[in-house]
Amino acid sequence: MGVNHLGHFLLVNLLLDDMKKAKNARCVIVGSITGNTNTVGGGLVYPRADLGDLSGLASGGTKPIEMVDGKAFFGAKAYKDSKVCNMMTVSELHRRYHEKTGITFASMYPGCIAETALFREKRPWFRKAFPWFMKYVTGGYVG
């Protein structure tokens, strides 16, 4: 969450004054289909993104409560939760600042690079099947 979301959030806030001065300013934060529960990657592939009641943020994200929802750390879910937070933040930034500043805030999904160390914690059969699944079933594969 720290790198994938809070780092982006902090950077945007630090750049906001400069972006207000720029012509046709845009801020794009990379999202992911894994954060959308209405997609195959986000809804059918465990674990699902779920921010719960945000009790993990209220507690400061310290051990043993390290996740936004207040539960113990789980890497795949942390990634999905961070992408949900990114997409929610982009929507809120656009709502708050676009009319006043002209800055366009957007989120985009470039596709899944399925053969990286991102999936190193998954079982070997998953690491072998996942690229095939992304390429031929979802169409979200990027080589």
Short mmCIF file of C-alpha atoms in Angstrom, two decimals:
data_model
loop_
_atom_site.label_atom_id
_atom_site.label_comp_id
_atom_site.label_asym_id
_atom_site.label_seq_id
_atom_site.Cartn_x
_atom_site.Cartn_y
_atom_site.Cartn_z
CA MET A 1 0.00 0.00 0.00
CA GLY A 2 2.83 2.37 0.85
CA VAL A 3 4.52 2.30 -2.56
CA ASN A 4 1.56 1.39 -4.78
CA HIS A 5 -0.85 3.92 -3.35
CA LEU A 6 0.43 6.27 -0.67
CA GLY A 7 3.51 7.12 -2.72
CA HIS A 8 1.32 8.08 -5.68
CA PHE A 9 -1.01 10.04 -3.41
CA LEU A 10 1.90 11.98 -1.90
CA LEU A 11 3.50 12.69 -5.29
CA VAL A 12 0.26 14.06 -6.75
CA ASN A 13 -0.22 16.30 -3.74
CA LEU A 14 3.35 17.60 -4.00
CA LEU A 15 2.90 18.31 -7.74
CA LEU A 16 -0.58 19.82 -7.51
CA ASP A 17 0.51 23.48 -7.33
CA ASP A 18 2.82 23.07 -10.34
CA MET A 19 0.14 21.22 -12.30
CA LYS A 20 -2.31 24.07 -11.64
CA LYS A 21 0.09 26.41 -13.47
CA ALA A 22 0.62 24.08 -16.43
CA LYS A 23 -1.36 24.25 -19.66
CA ASN A 24 -3.50 21.15 -20.36
CA ALA A 25 -2.16 19.41 -17.24
CA ARG A 26 -2.93 15.74 -16.81
CA CYS A 27 -2.30 13.24 -14.06
CA VAL A 28 -2.61 9.57 -14.94
CA ILE A 29 -2.23 6.84 -12.35
CA VAL A 30 -2.00 3.25 -13.53
CA GLY A 31 -4.92 1.17 -12.35
CA SER A 32 -5.64 -2.51 -12.74
CA ILE A 33 -8.56 -4.72 -13.58
CA THR A 34 -7.68 -6.68 -10.45
CA GLY A 35 -9.23 -3.92 -8.39
CA ASN A 36 -12.58 -4.22 -10.17
CA THR A 37 -14.69 -7.04 -8.79
CA ASN A 38 -16.79 -7.04 -11.97
CA THR A 39 -13.87 -8.38 -14.03
CA VAL A 40 -12.37 -11.86 -14.25
CA GLY A 41 -9.11 -10.72 -12.63
CA GLY A 42 -10.82 -8.82 -9.87
CA GLY A 43 -13.90 -10.88 -9.23
CA LEU A 44 -13.04 -14.49 -9.98
CA VAL A 45 -9.35 -14.61 -9.11
CA TYR A 46 -8.81 -14.90 -5.35
CA PRO A 47 -8.32 -12.80 -3.30
CA ARG A 48 -10.81 -10.04 -4.06
CA ALA A 49 -10.02 -6.42 -3.32
CA ASP A 50 -11.88 -5.28 -0.22
CA LEU A 51 -11.10 -2.18 1.81
CA GLY A 52 -13.55 -3.17 4.53
CA ASP A 53 -14.18 -0.40 7.02
CA LEU A 54 -10.65 1.05 6.58
CA SER A 55 -9.78 0.03 10.15
CA GLY A 56 -6.23 -0.81 9.08
CA LEU A 57 -5.66 2.81 8.07
CA ALA A 58 -7.16 4.03 11.33
CA SER A 59 -4.74 1.82 13.27
CA GLY A 60 -1.77 3.14 11.35
CA GLY A 61 -1.15 -0.02 9.35
CA THR A 62 1.08 -1.52 12.04
CA LYS A 63 1.62 -5.18 12.83
CA PRO A 64 -0.31 -7.38 13.24
CA ILE A 65 -2.91 -5.29 11.37
CA GLU A 66 -1.18 -4.35 8.14
CA MET A 67 -3.97 -4.26 5.57
CA VAL A 68 -6.44 -1.45 4.85
CA ASP A 69 -9.29 -3.69 5.99
CA GLY A 70 -7.54 -4.35 9.34
CA LYS A 71 -6.46 -7.91 8.56
CA ALA A 72 -3.01 -9.52 8.40
CA PHE A 73 -0.83 -8.86 5.35
CA PHE A 74 -1.57 -10.83 2.16
CA GLY A 75 0.52 -9.68 -0.82
CA ALA A 76 -1.92 -10.35 -3.66
CA LYS A 77 -4.76 -8.65 -1.79
CA ALA A 78 -2.51 -5.71 -0.83
CA TYR A 79 -1.83 -5.12 -4.53
CA LYS A 80 -5.52 -5.27 -5.44
CA ASP A 81 -6.47 -3.00 -2.52
CA SER A 82 -3.82 -0.47 -3.53
CA LYS A 83 -5.20 -0.34 -7.07
CA VAL A 84 -8.72 0.22 -5.74
CA CYS A 85 -7.36 3.09 -3.64
CA ASN A 86 -5.58 4.54 -6.68
CA MET A 87 -8.73 4.46 -8.80
CA MET A 88 -10.83 5.98 -6.00
CA THR A 89 -8.22 8.70 -5.48
CA VAL A 90 -8.14 9.57 -9.19
CA SER A 91 -11.93 9.88 -9.23
CA GLU A 92 -11.90 12.08 -6.14
CA LEU A 93 -9.05 14.27 -7.43
CA HIS A 94 -10.93 14.82 -10.69
CA ARG A 95 -14.13 15.64 -8.80
CA ARG A 96 -12.38 18.13 -6.51
CA TYR A 97 -9.95 19.84 -8.87
CA HIS A 98 -10.90 19.49 -12.55
CA GLU A 99 -13.48 22.28 -12.68
CA LYS A 100 -11.32 24.71 -10.66
CA THR A 101 -7.95 23.96 -12.26
CA GLY A 102 -8.57 22.28 -15.61
CA ILE A 103 -6.31 19.39 -14.60
CA THR A 104 -7.49 16.08 -16.01
CA PHE A 105 -7.11 13.17 -13.62
CA ALA A 106 -7.41 9.68 -15.06
CA SER A 107 -6.65 6.05 -14.40
CA MET A 108 -5.67 3.58 -17.09
CA TYR A 109 -4.90 -0.13 -17.37
CA PRO A 110 -2.08 -0.97 -19.77
CA GLY A 111 -2.57 -4.74 -19.62
CA CYS A 112 -1.02 -7.52 -17.59
CA ILE A 113 2.65 -8.38 -17.82
CA ALA A 114 1.99 -11.92 -16.66
CA GLU A 115 5.55 -13.25 -16.71
CA THR A 116 7.23 -11.17 -14.01
CA ALA A 117 8.33 -11.70 -10.42
CA LEU A 118 5.03 -10.14 -9.34
CA PHE A 119 3.63 -13.65 -9.15
CA ARG A 120 6.64 -15.23 -7.41
CA GLU A 121 4.55 -16.14 -4.35
CA LYS A 122 2.05 -18.12 -6.42
CA ARG A 123 2.21 -21.88 -6.94
CA PRO A 124 4.22 -23.12 -9.96
CA TRP A 125 1.11 -24.32 -11.82
CA PHE A 126 -0.39 -20.82 -11.50
CA ARG A 127 2.77 -19.12 -12.80
CA LYS A 128 2.67 -21.43 -15.83
CA ALA A 129 -1.09 -21.18 -16.52
CA PHE A 130 -1.58 -17.49 -15.77
CA PRO A 131 0.16 -16.05 -18.87
CA TRP A 132 -1.83 -18.44 -21.08
CA PHE A 133 -5.07 -17.46 -19.29
CA MET A 134 -4.34 -13.73 -19.69
CA LYS A 135 -3.45 -14.12 -23.35
CA TYR A 136 -6.23 -16.42 -24.55
CA VAL A 137 -9.10 -15.96 -22.08
CA THR A 138 -9.06 -12.34 -20.89
CA GLY A 139 -7.07 -10.75 -23.72
CA GLY A 140 -5.24 -8.61 -21.17
CA TYR A 141 -1.77 -10.05 -21.75
CA VAL A 142 1.14 -7.76 -22.54
CA GLY A 143 4.40 -9.53 -23.46
#
